[in-house]
PDB file of C-alpha atoms and ligand atoms in Angstrom:
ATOM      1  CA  UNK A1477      14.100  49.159-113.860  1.00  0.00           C
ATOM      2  CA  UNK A1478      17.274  49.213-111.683  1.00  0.00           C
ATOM      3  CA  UNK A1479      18.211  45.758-110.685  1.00  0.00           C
ATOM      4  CA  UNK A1480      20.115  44.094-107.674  1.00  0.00           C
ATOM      5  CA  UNK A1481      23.462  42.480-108.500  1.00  0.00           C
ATOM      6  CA  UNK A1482      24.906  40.323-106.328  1.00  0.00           C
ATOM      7  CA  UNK A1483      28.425  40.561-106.279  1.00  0.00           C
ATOM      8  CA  UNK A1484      30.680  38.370-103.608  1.00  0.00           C
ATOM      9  CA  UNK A1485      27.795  37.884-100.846  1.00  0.00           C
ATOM     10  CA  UNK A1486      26.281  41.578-100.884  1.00  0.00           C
ATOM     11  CA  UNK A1487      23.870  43.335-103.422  1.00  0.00           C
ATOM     12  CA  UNK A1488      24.715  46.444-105.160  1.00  0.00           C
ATOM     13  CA  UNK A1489      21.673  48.413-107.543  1.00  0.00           C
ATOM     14  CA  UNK A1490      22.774  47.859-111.349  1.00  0.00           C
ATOM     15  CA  UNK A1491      24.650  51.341-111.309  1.00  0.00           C
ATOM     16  CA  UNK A1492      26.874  50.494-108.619  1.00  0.00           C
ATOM     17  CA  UNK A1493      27.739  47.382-109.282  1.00  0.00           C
ATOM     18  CA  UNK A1494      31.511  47.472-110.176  1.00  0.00           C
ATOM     19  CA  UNK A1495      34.135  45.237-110.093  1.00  0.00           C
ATOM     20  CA  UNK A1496      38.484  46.209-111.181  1.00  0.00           C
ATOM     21  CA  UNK A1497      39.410  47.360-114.479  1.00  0.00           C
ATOM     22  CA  UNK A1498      42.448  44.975-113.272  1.00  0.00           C
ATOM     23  CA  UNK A1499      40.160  41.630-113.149  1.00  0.00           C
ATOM     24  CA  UNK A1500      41.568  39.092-115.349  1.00  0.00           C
ATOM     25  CA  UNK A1501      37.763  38.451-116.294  1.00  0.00           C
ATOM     26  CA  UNK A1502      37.681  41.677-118.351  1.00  0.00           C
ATOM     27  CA  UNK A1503      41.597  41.575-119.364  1.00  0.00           C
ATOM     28  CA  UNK A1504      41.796  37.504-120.648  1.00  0.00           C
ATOM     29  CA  UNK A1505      38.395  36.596-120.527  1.00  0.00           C
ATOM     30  CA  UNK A1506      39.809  34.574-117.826  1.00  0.00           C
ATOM     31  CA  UNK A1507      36.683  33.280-115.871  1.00  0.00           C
ATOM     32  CA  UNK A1508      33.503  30.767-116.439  1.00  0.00           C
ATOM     33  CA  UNK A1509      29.748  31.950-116.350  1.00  0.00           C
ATOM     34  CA  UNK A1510      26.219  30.084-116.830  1.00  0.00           C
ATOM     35  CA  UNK A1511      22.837  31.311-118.418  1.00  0.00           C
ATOM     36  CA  UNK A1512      19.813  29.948-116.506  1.00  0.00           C
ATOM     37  CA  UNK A1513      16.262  30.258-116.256  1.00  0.00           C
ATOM     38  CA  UNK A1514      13.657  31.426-113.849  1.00  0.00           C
ATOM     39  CA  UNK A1515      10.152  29.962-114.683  1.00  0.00           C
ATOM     40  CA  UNK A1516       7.222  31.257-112.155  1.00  0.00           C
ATOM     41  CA  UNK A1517       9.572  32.101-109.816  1.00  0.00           C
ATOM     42  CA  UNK A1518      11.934  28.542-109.916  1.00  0.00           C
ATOM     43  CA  UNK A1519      15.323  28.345-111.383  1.00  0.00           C
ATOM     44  CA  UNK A1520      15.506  25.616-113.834  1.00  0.00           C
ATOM     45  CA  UNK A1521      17.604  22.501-113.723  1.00  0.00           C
ATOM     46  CA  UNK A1522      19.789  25.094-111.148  1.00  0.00           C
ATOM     47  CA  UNK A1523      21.871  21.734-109.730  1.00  0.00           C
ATOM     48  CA  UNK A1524      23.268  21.216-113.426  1.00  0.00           C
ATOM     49  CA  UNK A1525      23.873  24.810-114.184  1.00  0.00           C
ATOM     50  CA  UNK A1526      25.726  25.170-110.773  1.00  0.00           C
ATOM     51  CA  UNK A1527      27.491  21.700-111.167  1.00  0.00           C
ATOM     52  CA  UNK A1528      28.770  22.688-114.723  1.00  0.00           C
ATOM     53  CA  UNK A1529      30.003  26.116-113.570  1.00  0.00           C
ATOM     54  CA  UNK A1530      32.175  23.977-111.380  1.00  0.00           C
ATOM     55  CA  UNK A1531      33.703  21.441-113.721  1.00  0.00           C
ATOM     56  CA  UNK A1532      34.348  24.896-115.846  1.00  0.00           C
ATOM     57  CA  UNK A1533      36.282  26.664-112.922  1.00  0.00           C
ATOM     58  CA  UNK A1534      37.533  23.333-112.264  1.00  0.00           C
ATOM     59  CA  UNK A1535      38.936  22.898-115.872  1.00  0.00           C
ATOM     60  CA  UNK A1536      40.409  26.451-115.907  1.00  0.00           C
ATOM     61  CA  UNK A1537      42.314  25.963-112.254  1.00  0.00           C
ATOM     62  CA  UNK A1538      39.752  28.753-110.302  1.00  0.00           C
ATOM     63  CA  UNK A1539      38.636  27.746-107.296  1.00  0.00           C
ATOM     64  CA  UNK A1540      35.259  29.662-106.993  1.00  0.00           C
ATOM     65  CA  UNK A1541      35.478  31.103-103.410  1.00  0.00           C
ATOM     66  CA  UNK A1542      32.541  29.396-101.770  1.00  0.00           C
ATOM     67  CA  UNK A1543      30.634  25.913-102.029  1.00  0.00           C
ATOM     68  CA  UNK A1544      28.421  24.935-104.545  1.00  0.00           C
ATOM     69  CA  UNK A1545      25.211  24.647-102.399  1.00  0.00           C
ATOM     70  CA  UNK A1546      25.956  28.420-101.184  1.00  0.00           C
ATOM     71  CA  UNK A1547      26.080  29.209-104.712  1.00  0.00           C
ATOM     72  CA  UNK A1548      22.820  27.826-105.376  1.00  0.00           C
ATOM     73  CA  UNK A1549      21.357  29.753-102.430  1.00  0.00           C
ATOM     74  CA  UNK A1550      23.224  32.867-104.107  1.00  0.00           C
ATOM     75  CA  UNK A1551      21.274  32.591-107.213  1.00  0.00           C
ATOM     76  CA  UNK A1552      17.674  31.583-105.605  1.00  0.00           C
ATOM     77  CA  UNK A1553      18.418  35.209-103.292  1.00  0.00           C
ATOM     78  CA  UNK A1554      19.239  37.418-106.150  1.00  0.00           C
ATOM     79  CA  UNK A1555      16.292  35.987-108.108  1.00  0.00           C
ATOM     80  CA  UNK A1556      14.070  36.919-105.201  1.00  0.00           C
ATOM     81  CA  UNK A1557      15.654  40.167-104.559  1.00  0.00           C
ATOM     82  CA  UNK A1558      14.924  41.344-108.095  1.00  0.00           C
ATOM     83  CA  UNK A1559      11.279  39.803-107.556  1.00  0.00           C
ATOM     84  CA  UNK A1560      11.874  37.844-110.801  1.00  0.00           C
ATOM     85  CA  UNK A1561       8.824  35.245-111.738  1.00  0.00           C
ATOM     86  CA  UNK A1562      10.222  34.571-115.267  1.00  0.00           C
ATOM     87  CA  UNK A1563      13.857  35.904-116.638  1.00  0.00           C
ATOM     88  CA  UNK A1564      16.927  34.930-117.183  1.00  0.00           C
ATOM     89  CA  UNK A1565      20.197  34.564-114.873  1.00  0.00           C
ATOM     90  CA  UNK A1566      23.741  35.350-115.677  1.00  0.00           C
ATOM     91  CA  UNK A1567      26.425  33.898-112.914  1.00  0.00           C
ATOM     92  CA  UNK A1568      29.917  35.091-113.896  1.00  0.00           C
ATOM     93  CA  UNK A1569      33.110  34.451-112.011  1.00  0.00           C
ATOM     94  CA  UNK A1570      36.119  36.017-113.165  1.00  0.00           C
ATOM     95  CA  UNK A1571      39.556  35.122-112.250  1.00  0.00           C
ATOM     96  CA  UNK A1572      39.770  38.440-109.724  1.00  0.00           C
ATOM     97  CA  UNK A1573      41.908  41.214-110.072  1.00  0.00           C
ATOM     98  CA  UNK A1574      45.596  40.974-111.310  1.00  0.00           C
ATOM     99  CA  UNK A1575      48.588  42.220-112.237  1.00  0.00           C
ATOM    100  CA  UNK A1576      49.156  43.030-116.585  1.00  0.00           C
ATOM    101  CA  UNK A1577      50.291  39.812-117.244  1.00  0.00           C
ATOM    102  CA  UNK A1578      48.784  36.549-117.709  1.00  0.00           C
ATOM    103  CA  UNK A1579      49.615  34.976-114.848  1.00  0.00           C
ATOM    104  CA  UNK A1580      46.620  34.098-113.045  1.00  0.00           C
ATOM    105  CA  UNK A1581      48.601  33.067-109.849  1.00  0.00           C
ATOM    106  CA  UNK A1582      49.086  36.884-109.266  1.00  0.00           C
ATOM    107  CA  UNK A1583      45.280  37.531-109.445  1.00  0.00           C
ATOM    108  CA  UNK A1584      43.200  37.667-105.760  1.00  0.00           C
ATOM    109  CA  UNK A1585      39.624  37.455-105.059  1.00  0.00           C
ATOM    110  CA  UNK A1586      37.603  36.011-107.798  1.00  0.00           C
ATOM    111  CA  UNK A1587      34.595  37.893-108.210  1.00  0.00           C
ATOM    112  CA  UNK A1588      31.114  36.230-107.981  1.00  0.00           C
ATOM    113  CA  UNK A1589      28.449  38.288-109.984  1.00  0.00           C
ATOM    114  CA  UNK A1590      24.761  36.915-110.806  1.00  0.00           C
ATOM    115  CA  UNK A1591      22.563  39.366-112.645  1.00  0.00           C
ATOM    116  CA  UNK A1592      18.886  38.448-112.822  1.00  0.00           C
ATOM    117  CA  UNK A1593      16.781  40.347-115.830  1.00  0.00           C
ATOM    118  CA  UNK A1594      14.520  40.040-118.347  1.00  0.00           C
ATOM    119  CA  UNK A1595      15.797  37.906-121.388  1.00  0.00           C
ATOM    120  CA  UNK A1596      15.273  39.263-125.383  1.00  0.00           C
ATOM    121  CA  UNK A1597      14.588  35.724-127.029  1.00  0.00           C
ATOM    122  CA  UNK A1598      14.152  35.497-130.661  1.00  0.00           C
ATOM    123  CA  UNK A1599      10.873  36.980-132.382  1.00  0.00           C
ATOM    124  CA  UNK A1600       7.864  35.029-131.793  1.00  0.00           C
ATOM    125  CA  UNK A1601       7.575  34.856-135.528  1.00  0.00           C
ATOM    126  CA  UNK A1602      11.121  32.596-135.605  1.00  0.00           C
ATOM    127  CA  UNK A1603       9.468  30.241-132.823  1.00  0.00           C
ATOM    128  CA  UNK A1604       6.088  30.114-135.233  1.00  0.00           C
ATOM    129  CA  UNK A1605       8.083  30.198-138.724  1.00  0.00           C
ATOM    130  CA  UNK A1606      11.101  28.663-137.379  1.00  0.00           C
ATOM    131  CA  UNK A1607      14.388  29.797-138.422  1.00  0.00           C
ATOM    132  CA  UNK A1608      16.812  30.456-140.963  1.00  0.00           C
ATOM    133  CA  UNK A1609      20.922  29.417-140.550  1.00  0.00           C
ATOM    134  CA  UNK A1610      23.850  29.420-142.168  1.00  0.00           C
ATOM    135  CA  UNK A1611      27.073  27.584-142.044  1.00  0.00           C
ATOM    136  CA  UNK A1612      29.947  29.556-141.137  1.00  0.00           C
ATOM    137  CA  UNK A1613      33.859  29.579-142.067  1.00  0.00           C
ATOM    138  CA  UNK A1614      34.726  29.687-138.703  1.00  0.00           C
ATOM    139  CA  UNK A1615      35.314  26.652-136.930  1.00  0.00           C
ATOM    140  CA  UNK A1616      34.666  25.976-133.499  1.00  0.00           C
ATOM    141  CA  UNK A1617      37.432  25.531-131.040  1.00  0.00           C
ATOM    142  CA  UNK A1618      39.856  22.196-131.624  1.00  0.00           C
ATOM    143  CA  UNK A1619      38.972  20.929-128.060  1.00  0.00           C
ATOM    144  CA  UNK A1620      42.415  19.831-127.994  1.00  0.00           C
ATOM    145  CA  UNK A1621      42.774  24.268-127.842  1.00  0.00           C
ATOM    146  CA  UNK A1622      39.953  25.163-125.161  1.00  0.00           C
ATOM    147  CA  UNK A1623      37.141  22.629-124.895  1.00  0.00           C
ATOM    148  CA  UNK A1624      33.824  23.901-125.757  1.00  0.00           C
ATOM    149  CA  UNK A1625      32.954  21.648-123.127  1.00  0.00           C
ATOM    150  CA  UNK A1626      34.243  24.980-120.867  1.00  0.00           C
ATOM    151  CA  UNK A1627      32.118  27.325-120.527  1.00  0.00           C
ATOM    152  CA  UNK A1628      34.776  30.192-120.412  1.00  0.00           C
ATOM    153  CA  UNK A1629      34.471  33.954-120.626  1.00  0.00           C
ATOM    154  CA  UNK A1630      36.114  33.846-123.836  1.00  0.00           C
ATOM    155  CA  UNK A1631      33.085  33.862-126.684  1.00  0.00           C
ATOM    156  CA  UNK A1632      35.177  34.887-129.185  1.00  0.00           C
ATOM    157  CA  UNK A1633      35.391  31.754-131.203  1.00  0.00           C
ATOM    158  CA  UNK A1634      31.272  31.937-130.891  1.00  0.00           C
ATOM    159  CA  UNK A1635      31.300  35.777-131.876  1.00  0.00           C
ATOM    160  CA  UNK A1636      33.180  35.409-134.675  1.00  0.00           C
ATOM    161  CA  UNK A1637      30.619  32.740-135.953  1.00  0.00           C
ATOM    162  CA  UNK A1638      27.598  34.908-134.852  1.00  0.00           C
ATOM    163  CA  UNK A1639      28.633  38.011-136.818  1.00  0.00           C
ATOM    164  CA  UNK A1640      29.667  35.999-140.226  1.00  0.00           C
ATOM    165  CA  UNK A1641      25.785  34.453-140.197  1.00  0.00           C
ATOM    166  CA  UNK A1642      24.170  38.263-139.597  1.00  0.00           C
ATOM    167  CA  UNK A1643      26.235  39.353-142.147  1.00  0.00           C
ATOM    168  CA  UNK A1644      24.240  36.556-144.054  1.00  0.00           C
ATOM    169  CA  UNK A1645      21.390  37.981-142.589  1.00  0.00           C
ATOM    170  CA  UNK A1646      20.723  35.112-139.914  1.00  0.00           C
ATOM    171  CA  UNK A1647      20.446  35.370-136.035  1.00  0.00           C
ATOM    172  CA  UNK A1648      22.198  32.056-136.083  1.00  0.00           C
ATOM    173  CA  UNK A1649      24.979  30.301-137.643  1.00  0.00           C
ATOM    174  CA  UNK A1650      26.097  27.007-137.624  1.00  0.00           C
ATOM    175  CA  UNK A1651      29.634  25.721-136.830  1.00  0.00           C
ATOM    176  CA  UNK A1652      31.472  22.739-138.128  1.00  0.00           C
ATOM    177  CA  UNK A1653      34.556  20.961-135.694  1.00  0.00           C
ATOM    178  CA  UNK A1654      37.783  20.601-137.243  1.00  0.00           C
ATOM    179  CA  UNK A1655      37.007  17.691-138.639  1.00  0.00           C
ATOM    180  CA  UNK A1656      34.230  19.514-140.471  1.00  0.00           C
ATOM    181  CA  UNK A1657      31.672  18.000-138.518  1.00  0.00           C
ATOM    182  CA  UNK A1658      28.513  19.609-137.405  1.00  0.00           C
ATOM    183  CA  UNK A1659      29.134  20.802-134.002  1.00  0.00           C
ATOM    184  CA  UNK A1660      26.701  23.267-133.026  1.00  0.00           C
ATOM    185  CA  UNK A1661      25.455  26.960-132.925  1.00  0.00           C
ATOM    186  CA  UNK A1662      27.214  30.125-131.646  1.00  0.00           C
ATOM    187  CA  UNK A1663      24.853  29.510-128.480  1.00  0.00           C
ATOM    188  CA  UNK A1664      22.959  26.729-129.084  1.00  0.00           C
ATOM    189  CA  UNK A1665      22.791  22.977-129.584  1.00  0.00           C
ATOM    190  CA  UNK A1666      21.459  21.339-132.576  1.00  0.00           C
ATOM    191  CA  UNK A1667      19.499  18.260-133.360  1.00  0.00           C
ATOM    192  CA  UNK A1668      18.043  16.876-136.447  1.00  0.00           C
ATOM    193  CA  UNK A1669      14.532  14.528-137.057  1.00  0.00           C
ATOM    194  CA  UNK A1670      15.271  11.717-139.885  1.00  0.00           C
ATOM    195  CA  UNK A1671      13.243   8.607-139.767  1.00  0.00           C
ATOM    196  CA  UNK A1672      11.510   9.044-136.445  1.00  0.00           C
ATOM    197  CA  UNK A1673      14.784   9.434-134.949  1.00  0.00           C
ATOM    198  CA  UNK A1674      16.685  12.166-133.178  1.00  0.00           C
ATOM    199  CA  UNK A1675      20.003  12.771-134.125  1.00  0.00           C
ATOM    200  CA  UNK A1676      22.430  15.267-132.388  1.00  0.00           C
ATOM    201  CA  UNK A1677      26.298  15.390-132.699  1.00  0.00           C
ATOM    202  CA  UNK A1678      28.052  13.655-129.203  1.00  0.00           C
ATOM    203  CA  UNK A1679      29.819  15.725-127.050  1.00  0.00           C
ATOM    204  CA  UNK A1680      33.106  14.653-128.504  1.00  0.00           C
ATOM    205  CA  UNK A1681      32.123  16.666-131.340  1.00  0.00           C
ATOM    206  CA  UNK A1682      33.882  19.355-129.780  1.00  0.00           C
ATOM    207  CA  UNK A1683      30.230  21.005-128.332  1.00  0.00           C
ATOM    208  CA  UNK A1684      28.748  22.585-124.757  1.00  0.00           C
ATOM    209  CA  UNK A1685      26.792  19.808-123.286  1.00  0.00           C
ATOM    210  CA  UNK A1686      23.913  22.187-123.101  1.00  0.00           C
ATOM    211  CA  UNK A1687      21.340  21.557-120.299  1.00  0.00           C
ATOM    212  CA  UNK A1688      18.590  21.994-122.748  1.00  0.00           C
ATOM    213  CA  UNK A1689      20.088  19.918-124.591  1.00  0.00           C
ATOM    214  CA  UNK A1690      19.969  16.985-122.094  1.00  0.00           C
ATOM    215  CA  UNK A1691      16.719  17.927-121.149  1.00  0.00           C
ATOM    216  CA  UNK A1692      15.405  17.657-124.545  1.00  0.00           C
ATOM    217  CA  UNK A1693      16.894  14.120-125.186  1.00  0.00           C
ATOM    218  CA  UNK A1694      14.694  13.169-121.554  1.00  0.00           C
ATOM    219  CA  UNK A1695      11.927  14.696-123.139  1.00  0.00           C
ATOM    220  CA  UNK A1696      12.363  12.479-126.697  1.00  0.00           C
ATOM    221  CA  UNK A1697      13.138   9.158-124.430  1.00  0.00           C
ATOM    222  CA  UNK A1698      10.122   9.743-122.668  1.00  0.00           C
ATOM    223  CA  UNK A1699       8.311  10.357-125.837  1.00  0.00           C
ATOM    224  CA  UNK A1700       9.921   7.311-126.777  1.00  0.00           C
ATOM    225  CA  UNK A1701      11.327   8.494-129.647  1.00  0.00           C
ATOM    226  CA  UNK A1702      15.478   7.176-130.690  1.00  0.00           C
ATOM    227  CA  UNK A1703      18.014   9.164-129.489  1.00  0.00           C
ATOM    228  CA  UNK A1704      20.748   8.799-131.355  1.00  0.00           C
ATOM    229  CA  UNK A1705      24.470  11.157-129.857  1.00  0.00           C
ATOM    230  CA  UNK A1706      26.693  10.744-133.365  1.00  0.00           C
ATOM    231  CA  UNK A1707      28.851  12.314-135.457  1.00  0.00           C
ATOM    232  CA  UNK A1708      26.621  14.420-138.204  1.00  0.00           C
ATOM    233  CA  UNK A1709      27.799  16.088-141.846  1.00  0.00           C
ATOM    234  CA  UNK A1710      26.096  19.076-143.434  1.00  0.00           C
ATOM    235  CA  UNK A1711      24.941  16.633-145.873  1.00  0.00           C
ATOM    236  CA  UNK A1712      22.930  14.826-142.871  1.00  0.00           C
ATOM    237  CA  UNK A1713      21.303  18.317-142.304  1.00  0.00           C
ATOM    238  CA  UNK A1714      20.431  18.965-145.476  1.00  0.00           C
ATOM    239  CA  UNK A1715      18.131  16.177-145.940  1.00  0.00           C
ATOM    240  CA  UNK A1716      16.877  16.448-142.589  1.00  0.00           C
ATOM    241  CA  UNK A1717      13.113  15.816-141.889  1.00  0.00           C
ATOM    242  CA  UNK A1718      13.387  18.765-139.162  1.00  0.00           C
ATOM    243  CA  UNK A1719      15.875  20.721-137.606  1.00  0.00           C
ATOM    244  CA  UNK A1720      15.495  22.726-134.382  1.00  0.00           C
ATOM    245  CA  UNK A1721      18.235  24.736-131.961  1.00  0.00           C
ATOM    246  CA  UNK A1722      18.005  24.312-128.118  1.00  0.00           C
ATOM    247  CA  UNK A1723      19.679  26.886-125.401  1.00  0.00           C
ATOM    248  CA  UNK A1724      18.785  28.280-122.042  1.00  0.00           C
ATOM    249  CA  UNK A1725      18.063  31.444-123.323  1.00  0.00           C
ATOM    250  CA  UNK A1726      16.064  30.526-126.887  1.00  0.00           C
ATOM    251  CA  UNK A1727      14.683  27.021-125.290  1.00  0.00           C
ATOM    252  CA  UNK A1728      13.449  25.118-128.291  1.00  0.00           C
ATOM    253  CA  UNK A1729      13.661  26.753-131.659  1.00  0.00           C
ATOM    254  CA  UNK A1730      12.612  25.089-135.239  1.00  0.00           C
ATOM    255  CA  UNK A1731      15.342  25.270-137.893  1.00  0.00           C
ATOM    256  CA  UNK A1732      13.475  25.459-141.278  1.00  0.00           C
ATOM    257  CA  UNK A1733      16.554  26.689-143.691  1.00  0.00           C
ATOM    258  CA  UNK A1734      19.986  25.696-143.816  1.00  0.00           C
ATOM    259  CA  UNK A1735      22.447  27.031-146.405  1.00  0.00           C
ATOM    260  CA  UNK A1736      19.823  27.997-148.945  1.00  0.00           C
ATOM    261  CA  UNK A1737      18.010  24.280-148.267  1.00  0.00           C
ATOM    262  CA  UNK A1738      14.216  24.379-147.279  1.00  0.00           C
ATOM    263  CA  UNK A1739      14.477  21.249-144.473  1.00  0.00           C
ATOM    264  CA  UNK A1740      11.670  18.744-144.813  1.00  0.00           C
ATOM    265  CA  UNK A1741       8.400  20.897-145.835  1.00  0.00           C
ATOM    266  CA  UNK A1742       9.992  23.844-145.194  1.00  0.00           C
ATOM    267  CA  UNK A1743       7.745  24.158-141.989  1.00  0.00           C
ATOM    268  CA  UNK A1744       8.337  23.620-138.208  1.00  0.00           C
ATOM    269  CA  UNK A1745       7.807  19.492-137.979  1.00  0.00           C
ATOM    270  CA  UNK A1746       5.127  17.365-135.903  1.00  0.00           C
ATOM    271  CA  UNK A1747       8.526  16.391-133.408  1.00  0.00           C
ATOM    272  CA  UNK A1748       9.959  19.403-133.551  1.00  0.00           C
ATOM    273  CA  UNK A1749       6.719  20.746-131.999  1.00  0.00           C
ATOM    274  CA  UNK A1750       6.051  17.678-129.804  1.00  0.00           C
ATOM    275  CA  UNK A1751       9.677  18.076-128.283  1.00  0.00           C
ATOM    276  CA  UNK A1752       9.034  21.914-127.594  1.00  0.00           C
ATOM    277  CA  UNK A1753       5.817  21.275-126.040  1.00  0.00           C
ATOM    278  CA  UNK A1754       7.305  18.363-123.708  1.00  0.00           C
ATOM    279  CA  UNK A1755       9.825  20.712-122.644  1.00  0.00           C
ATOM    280  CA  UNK A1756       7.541  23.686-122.010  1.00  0.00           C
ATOM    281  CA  UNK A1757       5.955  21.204-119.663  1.00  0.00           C
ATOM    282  CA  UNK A1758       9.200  20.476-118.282  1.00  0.00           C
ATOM    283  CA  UNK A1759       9.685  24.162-117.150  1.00  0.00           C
ATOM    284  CA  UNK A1760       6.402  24.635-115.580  1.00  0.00           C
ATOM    285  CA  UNK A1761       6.691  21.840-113.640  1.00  0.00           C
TER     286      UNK A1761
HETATM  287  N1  PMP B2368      26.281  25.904-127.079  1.00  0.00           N
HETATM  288  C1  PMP B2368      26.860  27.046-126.727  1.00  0.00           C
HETATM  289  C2  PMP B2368      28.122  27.445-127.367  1.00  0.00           C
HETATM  290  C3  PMP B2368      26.272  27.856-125.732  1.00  0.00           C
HETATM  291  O1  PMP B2368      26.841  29.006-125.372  1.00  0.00           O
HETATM  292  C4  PMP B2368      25.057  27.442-125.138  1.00  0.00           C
HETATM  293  C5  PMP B2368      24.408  28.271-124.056  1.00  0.00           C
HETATM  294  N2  PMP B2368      23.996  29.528-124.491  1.00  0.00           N
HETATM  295  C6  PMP B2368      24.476  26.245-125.570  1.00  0.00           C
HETATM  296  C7  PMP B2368      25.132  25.488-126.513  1.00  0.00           C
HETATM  297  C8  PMP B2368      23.190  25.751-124.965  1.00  0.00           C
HETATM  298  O2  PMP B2368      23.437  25.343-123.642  1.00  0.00           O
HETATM  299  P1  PMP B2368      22.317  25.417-122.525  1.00  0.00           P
HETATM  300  O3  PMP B2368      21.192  24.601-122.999  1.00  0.00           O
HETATM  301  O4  PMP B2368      22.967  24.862-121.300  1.00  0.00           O
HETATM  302  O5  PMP B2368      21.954  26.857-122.393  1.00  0.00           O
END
C-alpha cells in the first residue's frame, strides 16, 4: 500500500517523495528523527516525542523550520492521511541541502519528513519466550563525543552493535559505556528486577532517555514498586531476577538470556509481565 509522506507542509505518495542527494541528512547523517506510536488512532506520549526532537535539533544547532505545536499537528495529519489506527511514525529532519563539505552553515531548508506505516516488531514468540542478548565489543558513544542523549541521524555507533549480536545470532545486543557500564541496547532501554526492585542505568550512563522508558518507571511507581536510576555492571545482570528491553517500536520485551546466563528461571518474570501489562494499559488509554 502506497503511503502519504509529508514532507515540509505538503504530502507526496511514497514514490514521489524525494528530497536532494545534496542534504546533509543523507551526506553526514546530519539531522535528528523520533519513532512514535499510533494506538487506535492516537499518537502516544506525542508532547515528549516532539519536545525531545527539539532538545535534539537544539543540541545539534538546527533550528527545525516551524514551531513545535505545528509539528505536532504535522504528525496527527499524516497519521490521518494514511488512515493509520495502529503503526508506527518516523519524523526525520535533516540538516537541508548543502554544499560537499561539512559545513552546515552552507546548507538551506531543512527538510521535515514524517512517514506513517506499519511497524515489524519482534516475533510474538520473543514477547511470549522473551529474548536472548548478547554483550557487544562495541561501546556506546563517550557522551563527551555525541551524547546518546541526541537522537541524531547517525546510528552507526548502534549499527555496529546490532550487527556484532546477529552475528551471535541475537536481534539484540547489549552495550556497555566507556566506563564499561551497562548502558543500553542498540534501540532500546534496559531494566533489571532484583529484590522487588527496578533497577535501570541513569541517564548519565551515557543512554537515550527513552519515552518508554519513562513511561515504564510511571507504570512501576504506580505499581509501587522501587525505582531505582543507577549505575549497573554485567555482573548486576547476570544475577538478575528478570530482565526486559523497552522502545517505541518493541514496547516491553522480556530478556531471559544474557551472555550464555539463563536470568532468574529462565522465564519471562511475574514484574516483567505486570510492567508490560500496565503499560499496554497505558497505550489504550
Ligand atoms: N535507546 C536507543 C538507542 C534508541 O534508539 C531508542 C529508540 N528506538 C530507545 C533507547 C528507546 O527509546 P523510546 O522508548 O523513546 O523509543
Amino acid at each position: 500500500m502506497s503511503r502519504q509522506i509529508y514532507i515540509n507542509g505538503k504530502f507526496y505518495p511514497q514514490e514521489d517523495a524525494k528530497i536532494s542527494v545534496y542534504d546533509h541528512g543523507l551526506l553526514y547523517g546530519d539531522g535528528v528523527f523520533e519513532g512514535l506510536r499510533a494506538y487506535n488512532g492516537n499518537v502516544f506520549r506525542l508532547h515528549e516525542h516532539i519536545k525531545r526532537l527539539y532538545e535534539s535539533a537544539k543540541a545539534i544547532l538546527l533550528d527545525i523550520p516551524m514551531a513545535a505545536e505545528k509539528m505536532c499537528d504535522a504528525v496527527n495529519e499524516t497519521v490521518r492521511a494514511n488512515r493509520l489506527e495502529n503503526g508506527y511514525i518516523r519524523l526525520v529532519v535533516t540538516r537541508g541541502s548543502g554544499s560537499l563539505g561539512l559545513d552546515p552553515n552552507r546548507c538551506s531548508n531543512p527538510q521535515v519528513i514524517i512517514i506513517a506505516d506499519s511497524i515489524s516488531l519482534y516475533p510474538q514468540e520473543m514477547y511470549d519466550n522473551g529474548l536472548e542478548i548478547v554483550t557487544v565489543s562495541v561501546q556506546r558513544m563517550h557522551p563527551a563525543a555525541l551524547s546518546p542523549r541526541i537522537k541524531s541521524l547517525n546510528y552507526l555507533n548502534n549499527i555496529l552493535a546490532k550487527l556484532e549480536g546477529l552475528k551471535a545470532g541475537c536481534v539484540e545486543s547489549l552495550m556497555l559505556n566507556h566506563k564499561g557500564e551497562v548502558a543500553e541496547c542498540t534501540g532500546d532501554n534496559i531494566f533489571l528486577v532484583r529484590g522487588g526492585e527496578l533497577w535501570t542505568p541513569p541517564l548519565e550512563a551515557g543512554i537515550l532517555e527513552g519515552i518508554t522508558r519513562d513511561a515504564v518507571i510511571e507504570c512501576a511507581r504506580d505499581a509501587g514498586i522501587a525505582v531505582r536510576e543507577q549505575p549497573l555492571t554485567k555482573h548486576d545482570v547476570y544475577i538478575a531476577d528478570e530482565c526486559f528491553l523497552t522502545g517505541t517500536a518493541a514496547e516491553v520485551i522480556p530478556v531471559v538470556k544474557v551472555d550464555s546466563r539463563t536470568i532468574g528461571t529462565g522465564a519471562p518474570g511475574p514484574v516483567t509481565r505486570d510492567l508490560e501489562q500496565r503499560f499496554k494499559r497505558l497505550t489504550q488509554a
